[in-house]
Amino acid sequence: MDNKALLKGVRVVELSSFVAAPCCAKLLGDWGAEVIKIEPLGGDGIRVMGGTFKSPCTDEENPMFELENGNKKGISVNVKTKEGVEIIHKLLAKADIFITNVREQALSKIGLTYDQLKDEFPALIHAHILGYGENGPLKDKPGFDYTAYFARGGVSQSLMEKGTSPCNTAAAFGDHYAGVSLTAGILAALYKKQMTGEGDRVTVSLYHTALYGMGMMITTAQYGNKMPISRANPNSPLMTTYKCKDGKWIQLALIQYNKWLPKFCNVINRPEIMEDERFNDIKVMPLHVDEMVEIVGEAMLEKTLDEWSALLEEADLPFEKVQSCEDILEDEQAWANDFLFKTKYANGNEGVLVNGPVKFKTMGIKEYTPAPRVGEHTEEVLKELGYTEEEILNMVNSQAVKLDDSKELV
């Protein structure tokens, strides 16, 4: 498998926390790159967040940290010390890619901005997750998935049911899309590096990622298309959700209205819709959306979700069941494609994690290496950089680095 790894020989240094940048580095690790994650002495902040989401967050079982940090080596370094900065520079001297989400001002204080590094490391790809972009009044504002992506990016407002409050969003949704975007940018820069020997600065902001995802709605807003909308008053009555007899919900996606309406009317046993001039043509339907939604809604309450699924599949009409995360954990489609996988934690418990969204035919899926403990590979990596045991011991005692608790030299 290792011989087929697409990024074998590529070395990544990651100085980041939480989700957006770490998930980017993990994707590169999944594809064969060697990733060295640098954490502060207390560890990445996401290590202690599990309780907020009813998830374990111990050293023996930490799914939230595991999800973003498998297939990496981990070292623990105090970057505010002279020794810590020296370690990072030695790592960067051997690296192809540097990934960070540390704010520009903080990077500047420790000499790790692109402008501060480019002369010393001209071939280095400096990849940076930002909150709101490199310029403008918010360039130094801390950016989070909840704030820069969902709130300012218009995503929360677009997802809410019209007339209600903004939705309580799914954590890290925007972070993962920003991370995937940064990964794409890094690979383009890596190709350039292979062709020219030159590195580059690659940036992705959470805010811009939201705007890109909302592009169709933002573009049409200037012509009067307004968000949010109500599921009871959508752009099309055949492109909204309906409640079924068993209380479950179904999403219709009949985007070709005139083409699919006759077949749909037959499925729901409402042939009279085709005889009604208010509904039987897309040219007039927008004037009577509310009325048709009511008619379709009454029809959908006559059968269960499974019953409608069978009928709509047989008619080859686009729809989908509205699933919960609990449903997804049992979804045979996800398991059949290895979108999910099981891992065993240090305490013996088994848990489910999500694989990255890109698959390669020849490489397959890399054998999973569990996320590192705090400082698990500090000693190993420092010795590879030429540090002696005595030098490492001195740095441990001065709190410039931290080793795995089971390997303390003190």
Coordinates of C-alpha atoms in Angstrom, one line a residue:
M1 CA 0.0 0.0 0.0
D2 CA 2.8 2.4 0.9
N3 CA 4.4 2.1 -2.5
K4 CA 1.1 3.3 -4.0
A5 CA 0.7 6.3 -1.7
L6 CA 0.3 9.3 -3.9
L7 CA 2.2 11.7 -1.6
K8 CA 4.9 9.4 -0.4
G9 CA 8.1 11.4 0.3
V10 CA 6.2 14.7 0.8
R11 CA 6.8 16.1 4.3
V12 CA 4.3 18.3 6.1
V13 CA 4.7 20.4 9.2
E14 CA 1.5 21.4 10.9
L15 CA 1.2 24.1 13.5
S16 CA -2.5 24.3 14.1
S17 CA -5.4 23.5 16.3
F18 CA -9.1 22.5 16.3
V19 CA -10.4 21.5 12.8
A20 CA -9.9 23.5 9.6
A21 CA -6.1 23.3 9.3
P22 CA -5.7 19.9 11.1
C23 CA -8.2 18.2 8.7
C24 CA -6.3 19.5 5.7
A25 CA -3.0 18.0 7.1
K26 CA -4.8 14.8 7.8
L27 CA -6.0 14.5 4.2
L28 CA -2.4 14.8 3.1
G29 CA -1.4 12.2 5.6
D30 CA -4.2 9.9 4.4
W31 CA -2.7 10.2 0.9
G32 CA 0.8 9.2 2.0
A33 CA 2.5 12.4 3.2
E34 CA 4.5 12.3 6.4
V35 CA 2.8 14.8 8.7
I36 CA 4.4 16.1 11.9
K37 CA 1.8 17.9 14.1
I38 CA 3.2 20.5 16.5
E39 CA 1.1 21.0 19.7
P40 CA 1.6 23.3 22.7
L41 CA 2.6 21.6 25.9
G42 CA -1.0 21.3 27.0
G43 CA -2.1 19.8 23.7
D44 CA -4.5 20.9 20.9
G45 CA -7.6 22.6 22.4
I46 CA -9.9 20.2 20.7
R47 CA -8.6 17.4 22.9
V48 CA -10.8 18.7 25.8
M49 CA -13.9 19.6 23.8
G50 CA -15.5 16.2 23.5
G51 CA -17.7 16.7 26.6
T52 CA -19.5 19.6 24.9
F53 CA -20.7 17.1 22.3
K54 CA -21.4 14.2 24.7
S55 CA -18.2 12.5 23.4
P56 CA -15.3 11.0 25.3
C57 CA -12.2 13.2 25.6
T58 CA -9.6 11.1 27.5
D59 CA -6.1 10.1 26.4
E60 CA -7.5 6.6 25.8
E61 CA -10.5 7.5 23.8
N62 CA -10.9 10.9 22.0
P63 CA -13.0 10.6 18.8
M64 CA -13.1 14.4 18.1
F65 CA -9.4 14.7 18.2
E66 CA -9.0 11.3 16.4
L67 CA -11.2 12.4 13.5
E68 CA -8.8 15.3 12.5
N69 CA -5.5 13.9 13.5
G70 CA -5.0 10.3 12.6
N71 CA -2.1 9.4 10.3
K72 CA 0.2 12.0 11.9
K73 CA 3.2 12.1 14.2
G74 CA 2.8 14.4 17.1
I75 CA 5.4 16.5 18.9
S76 CA 4.8 19.0 21.8
V77 CA 6.7 22.3 21.6
N78 CA 6.6 25.6 23.4
V79 CA 6.8 27.9 20.4
K80 CA 7.3 30.9 22.6
T81 CA 10.8 29.8 23.6
K82 CA 13.9 30.2 21.6
E83 CA 14.5 26.5 21.5
G84 CA 10.9 25.9 20.3
V85 CA 11.3 28.3 17.4
E86 CA 14.7 26.7 16.5
I87 CA 13.0 23.3 16.4
I88 CA 10.3 24.6 14.0
H89 CA 13.0 26.0 11.7
K90 CA 14.8 22.7 11.6
L91 CA 11.6 21.0 10.7
L92 CA 10.8 23.5 8.0
A93 CA 14.3 23.0 6.5
K94 CA 13.2 19.4 5.6
A95 CA 9.6 20.1 4.8
D96 CA 7.7 20.7 1.6
I97 CA 4.6 22.2 3.2
F98 CA 3.9 24.2 6.4
I99 CA 0.2 24.3 7.4
T100 CA -1.1 26.7 10.1
N101 CA -4.2 28.5 11.4
V102 CA -2.3 30.6 13.9
R103 CA -3.3 34.3 13.3
E104 CA -0.9 36.4 11.3
Q105 CA -0.1 38.7 14.2
A106 CA 0.9 35.8 16.4
L107 CA 2.9 34.1 13.6
S108 CA 4.8 37.4 13.2
K109 CA 5.8 37.4 16.8
I110 CA 7.6 34.0 16.4
G111 CA 8.9 34.7 12.9
L112 CA 6.7 32.2 11.0
T113 CA 4.8 34.4 8.5
Y114 CA 5.3 33.7 4.9
D115 CA 7.2 36.9 4.4
Q116 CA 9.5 36.0 7.3
L117 CA 10.2 32.5 6.0
K118 CA 10.3 32.8 2.2
D119 CA 13.9 33.9 1.9
E120 CA 15.2 31.2 4.2
F121 CA 12.9 28.5 2.7
P122 CA 12.2 29.6 -0.9
A123 CA 10.8 26.1 -1.8
L124 CA 8.4 25.9 1.1
I125 CA 4.6 26.0 0.6
H126 CA 3.1 28.1 3.3
A127 CA -0.5 27.2 3.7
H128 CA -2.7 29.3 6.0
I129 CA -6.3 29.0 7.2
L130 CA -7.7 32.5 7.9
G131 CA -10.9 33.7 9.4
Y132 CA -11.9 36.6 7.1
G133 CA -9.1 37.0 4.6
E134 CA -5.8 38.8 4.4
N135 CA -7.2 42.3 4.0
G136 CA -10.0 44.5 5.2
P137 CA -11.2 45.6 8.7
L138 CA -11.6 42.0 9.9
K139 CA -8.3 40.6 8.8
D140 CA -7.0 40.2 12.4
K141 CA -10.3 39.1 13.9
P142 CA -10.3 35.5 15.1
G143 CA -12.5 33.4 12.8
F144 CA -14.4 30.3 13.8
D145 CA -16.7 27.9 11.9
Y146 CA -19.8 29.3 13.9
T147 CA -18.9 32.9 13.2
A148 CA -16.9 33.6 10.0
Y149 CA -18.5 30.7 8.1
F150 CA -22.0 30.2 9.3
A151 CA -23.0 33.6 10.7
R152 CA -21.2 36.2 8.5
G153 CA -21.1 33.9 5.5
G154 CA -24.9 33.8 5.3
V155 CA -25.1 30.0 5.8
S156 CA -27.1 30.1 9.1
Q157 CA -29.6 32.6 7.7
S158 CA -30.1 30.6 4.5
L159 CA -30.7 27.3 6.3
M160 CA -33.3 28.6 8.8
E161 CA -37.0 28.2 8.2
K162 CA -38.3 31.6 7.3
G163 CA -39.8 33.4 10.2
T164 CA -37.9 31.4 12.8
S165 CA -34.5 31.9 14.5
P166 CA -31.2 31.1 12.8
C167 CA -30.4 27.4 12.9
N168 CA -28.2 25.9 15.5
T169 CA -25.5 24.8 13.1
A170 CA -23.5 21.5 12.8
A171 CA -20.1 22.1 14.4
A172 CA -17.1 22.0 12.1
F173 CA -19.2 21.9 8.9
G174 CA -17.5 24.9 7.4
D175 CA -14.1 24.0 8.9
H176 CA -14.0 20.8 6.8
Y177 CA -14.9 22.6 3.6
A178 CA -12.2 25.2 4.2
G179 CA -9.7 22.3 4.9
V180 CA -10.6 20.5 1.7
S181 CA -10.2 23.8 -0.2
L182 CA -6.8 24.4 1.3
T183 CA -5.7 20.9 0.4
A184 CA -6.6 21.6 -3.2
G185 CA -4.6 24.8 -3.2
I186 CA -1.6 23.0 -1.6
L187 CA -1.5 20.4 -4.3
A188 CA -1.6 23.0 -7.0
A189 CA 1.3 24.7 -5.3
L190 CA 3.1 21.4 -4.9
Y191 CA 2.8 20.8 -8.7
K192 CA 4.3 24.3 -9.2
K193 CA 7.1 23.5 -6.8
Q194 CA 7.9 20.3 -8.7
M195 CA 8.0 22.2 -12.0
T196 CA 9.9 25.3 -10.8
G197 CA 11.4 24.5 -7.4
E198 CA 9.6 27.5 -6.0
G199 CA 7.2 27.5 -3.0
D200 CA 4.2 29.8 -2.6
R201 CA 1.7 31.2 0.0
V202 CA -1.7 29.5 -0.1
T203 CA -4.6 30.9 1.9
V204 CA -8.2 29.9 2.4
S205 CA -10.5 31.9 4.7
L206 CA -13.6 30.5 6.4
Y207 CA -15.6 33.5 5.3
H208 CA -14.6 33.1 1.6
T209 CA -15.4 29.4 1.8
A210 CA -18.9 30.2 2.9
L211 CA -19.4 32.8 0.1
Y212 CA -18.2 30.3 -2.5
G213 CA -20.6 27.7 -1.2
M214 CA -23.4 30.3 -1.1
G215 CA -22.4 31.6 -4.6
M216 CA -25.6 30.8 -6.4
M217 CA -27.7 32.4 -3.7
I218 CA -25.5 35.5 -3.4
T219 CA -25.4 35.9 -7.2
T220 CA -29.2 35.7 -7.6
A221 CA -29.8 37.9 -4.5
Q222 CA -29.1 41.0 -6.7
Y223 CA -32.1 40.0 -8.9
G224 CA -34.5 39.5 -6.0
N225 CA -34.0 35.9 -5.0
K226 CA -34.3 36.2 -1.2
M227 CA -33.2 33.8 1.6
P228 CA -34.3 32.3 3.8
I229 CA -37.4 30.6 2.4
S230 CA -40.0 28.5 4.0
R231 CA -40.4 24.8 3.2
A232 CA -44.0 25.6 2.8
N233 CA -43.3 28.4 0.2
P234 CA -40.3 27.1 -1.8
N235 CA -39.2 28.1 -5.3
S236 CA -40.9 24.9 -6.4
P237 CA -43.3 22.6 -4.6
L238 CA -41.4 19.7 -6.0
M239 CA -38.1 20.9 -4.5
T240 CA -38.9 20.9 -0.8
T241 CA -39.4 18.6 2.2
Y242 CA -42.6 16.8 3.2
K243 CA -43.6 14.9 6.3
C244 CA -44.7 11.3 5.8
K245 CA -47.3 9.2 7.6
D246 CA -44.7 7.8 10.1
G247 CA -43.5 11.3 11.0
K248 CA -40.3 11.0 9.0
W249 CA -39.3 13.5 6.3
I250 CA -38.6 13.2 2.6
Q251 CA -36.7 15.6 0.3
L252 CA -38.0 16.0 -3.2
A253 CA -35.7 17.2 -6.0
L254 CA -37.7 17.2 -9.2
I255 CA -35.8 20.1 -10.7
Q256 CA -37.2 19.5 -14.2
Y257 CA -40.8 20.4 -13.3
N258 CA -42.6 20.0 -16.6
K259 CA -40.8 16.8 -17.4
W260 CA -41.4 15.0 -14.1
L261 CA -44.7 16.4 -13.0
P262 CA -46.9 13.9 -14.8
K263 CA -45.1 10.9 -13.4
F264 CA -45.1 12.4 -9.9
C265 CA -48.8 13.1 -10.0
N266 CA -49.3 9.4 -10.9
V267 CA -47.1 8.3 -8.0
I268 CA -49.0 10.3 -5.4
N269 CA -52.4 9.5 -7.0
R270 CA -53.2 13.1 -7.7
P271 CA -53.9 13.1 -11.5
E272 CA -56.1 16.2 -11.1
I273 CA -53.0 18.4 -10.7
M274 CA -52.3 17.8 -14.4
E275 CA -55.7 19.2 -15.3
D276 CA -55.3 22.3 -13.1
E277 CA -53.9 25.3 -15.0
R278 CA -52.5 26.7 -11.8
F279 CA -50.1 23.9 -11.5
N280 CA -49.5 22.0 -14.8
D281 CA -46.9 24.3 -16.2
I282 CA -43.8 25.8 -14.7
K283 CA -44.6 29.2 -16.3
V284 CA -47.7 29.6 -14.0
M285 CA -46.8 27.4 -11.1
P286 CA -44.7 30.0 -9.2
L287 CA -47.8 32.1 -8.7
H288 CA -49.5 29.2 -6.8
V289 CA -46.7 27.5 -4.9
D290 CA -48.4 27.6 -1.5
E291 CA -51.6 26.0 -2.8
M292 CA -49.7 23.1 -4.5
V293 CA -47.5 22.5 -1.4
E294 CA -50.6 22.0 0.6
I295 CA -52.0 19.5 -1.9
V296 CA -48.8 17.6 -2.1
G297 CA -48.3 17.7 1.7
E298 CA -51.7 16.1 2.2
A299 CA -50.8 13.4 -0.2
M300 CA -47.4 12.6 1.4
L301 CA -49.1 12.0 4.7
E302 CA -50.9 9.0 3.3
K303 CA -47.8 6.7 3.2
T304 CA -44.7 6.1 5.3
L305 CA -41.2 7.2 4.2
D306 CA -40.3 3.6 3.2
E307 CA -43.5 3.3 1.1
W308 CA -42.8 6.6 -0.7
S309 CA -39.2 5.6 -1.2
A310 CA -40.2 2.4 -3.0
L311 CA -42.7 4.2 -5.2
L312 CA -40.4 7.0 -6.1
E313 CA -37.5 4.7 -6.8
E314 CA -39.7 2.6 -9.1
A315 CA -40.7 5.8 -10.9
D316 CA -37.0 6.9 -11.2
L317 CA -37.8 10.3 -9.6
P318 CA -35.1 12.2 -7.6
F319 CA -35.7 12.2 -3.8
E320 CA -34.0 11.3 -0.6
K321 CA -34.9 10.4 2.9
V322 CA -33.9 13.1 5.5
Q323 CA -31.4 11.2 7.7
S324 CA -30.1 11.9 11.2
C325 CA -26.5 11.3 12.2
E326 CA -27.7 8.2 14.0
D327 CA -29.2 7.0 10.8
I328 CA -25.9 7.5 9.0
L329 CA -24.0 5.3 11.5
E330 CA -26.2 2.4 10.2
D331 CA -26.4 3.4 6.5
E332 CA -25.4 0.5 4.4
Q333 CA -24.6 2.9 1.5
A334 CA -21.9 4.6 3.6
W335 CA -20.4 1.3 4.8
A336 CA -20.5 -0.3 1.3
N337 CA -18.2 2.5 0.0
D338 CA -15.9 2.8 3.1
F339 CA -17.2 6.3 3.8
L340 CA -17.1 5.2 7.5
F341 CA -14.7 2.9 9.3
K342 CA -14.3 1.4 12.7
T343 CA -11.3 2.0 14.9
K344 CA -10.3 0.5 18.3
Y345 CA -9.2 3.0 21.0
A346 CA -6.5 2.4 23.6
N347 CA -9.1 1.5 26.2
G348 CA -10.4 -1.3 24.0
N349 CA -13.6 0.5 23.0
E350 CA -14.6 0.5 19.3
G351 CA -15.8 3.6 17.6
V352 CA -16.8 4.9 14.1
L353 CA -15.0 7.6 12.2
V354 CA -15.5 9.2 8.8
N355 CA -13.0 8.7 6.0
G356 CA -11.8 11.6 3.8
P357 CA -14.1 12.4 0.8
V358 CA -11.6 11.6 -2.0
K359 CA -10.9 8.0 -3.0
F360 CA -8.1 6.7 -5.3
K361 CA -8.5 3.5 -7.3
T362 CA -4.8 2.4 -7.3
M363 CA -3.9 3.7 -3.8
G364 CA -7.0 2.5 -2.0
I365 CA -7.4 3.6 1.6
K366 CA -4.2 3.9 3.7
E367 CA -4.1 1.7 6.8
Y368 CA -5.1 3.9 9.6
T369 CA -2.6 5.1 12.3
P370 CA -4.3 6.4 15.5
A371 CA -3.8 10.1 16.4
P372 CA -0.8 10.8 18.5
R373 CA -0.8 11.3 22.3
V374 CA 0.5 14.7 23.4
G375 CA 4.3 14.6 22.7
E376 CA 4.2 11.0 21.6
H377 CA 6.9 11.5 18.9
T378 CA 8.8 14.4 20.4
E379 CA 11.8 12.4 21.3
E380 CA 11.9 10.5 18.0
V381 CA 11.5 13.6 15.8
L382 CA 14.1 15.6 17.8
K383 CA 16.7 12.9 17.5
E384 CA 16.0 12.8 13.8
L385 CA 16.8 16.5 13.8
G386 CA 20.2 15.8 15.5
Y387 CA 19.4 16.6 19.1
T388 CA 21.1 14.6 21.8
E389 CA 19.4 13.0 24.8
E390 CA 21.1 15.6 27.0
E391 CA 19.8 18.5 24.9
I392 CA 16.3 17.0 24.9
L393 CA 16.4 16.5 28.6
N394 CA 17.4 20.2 29.1
M395 CA 14.5 21.3 26.9
V396 CA 12.1 19.1 28.8
N397 CA 13.3 20.6 32.1
S398 CA 13.0 24.2 30.7
Q399 CA 9.5 23.4 29.4
A400 CA 10.5 24.1 25.8
V401 CA 9.2 20.6 24.8
K402 CA 7.1 17.9 26.3
L403 CA 7.5 14.1 25.8
D404 CA 4.9 11.4 26.0
D405 CA 4.1 11.0 29.7
S406 CA 5.3 7.4 29.5
K407 CA 8.7 8.5 28.2
E408 CA 9.6 11.4 30.4
L409 CA 13.4 11.8 30.8
V410 CA 13.1 14.0 33.9

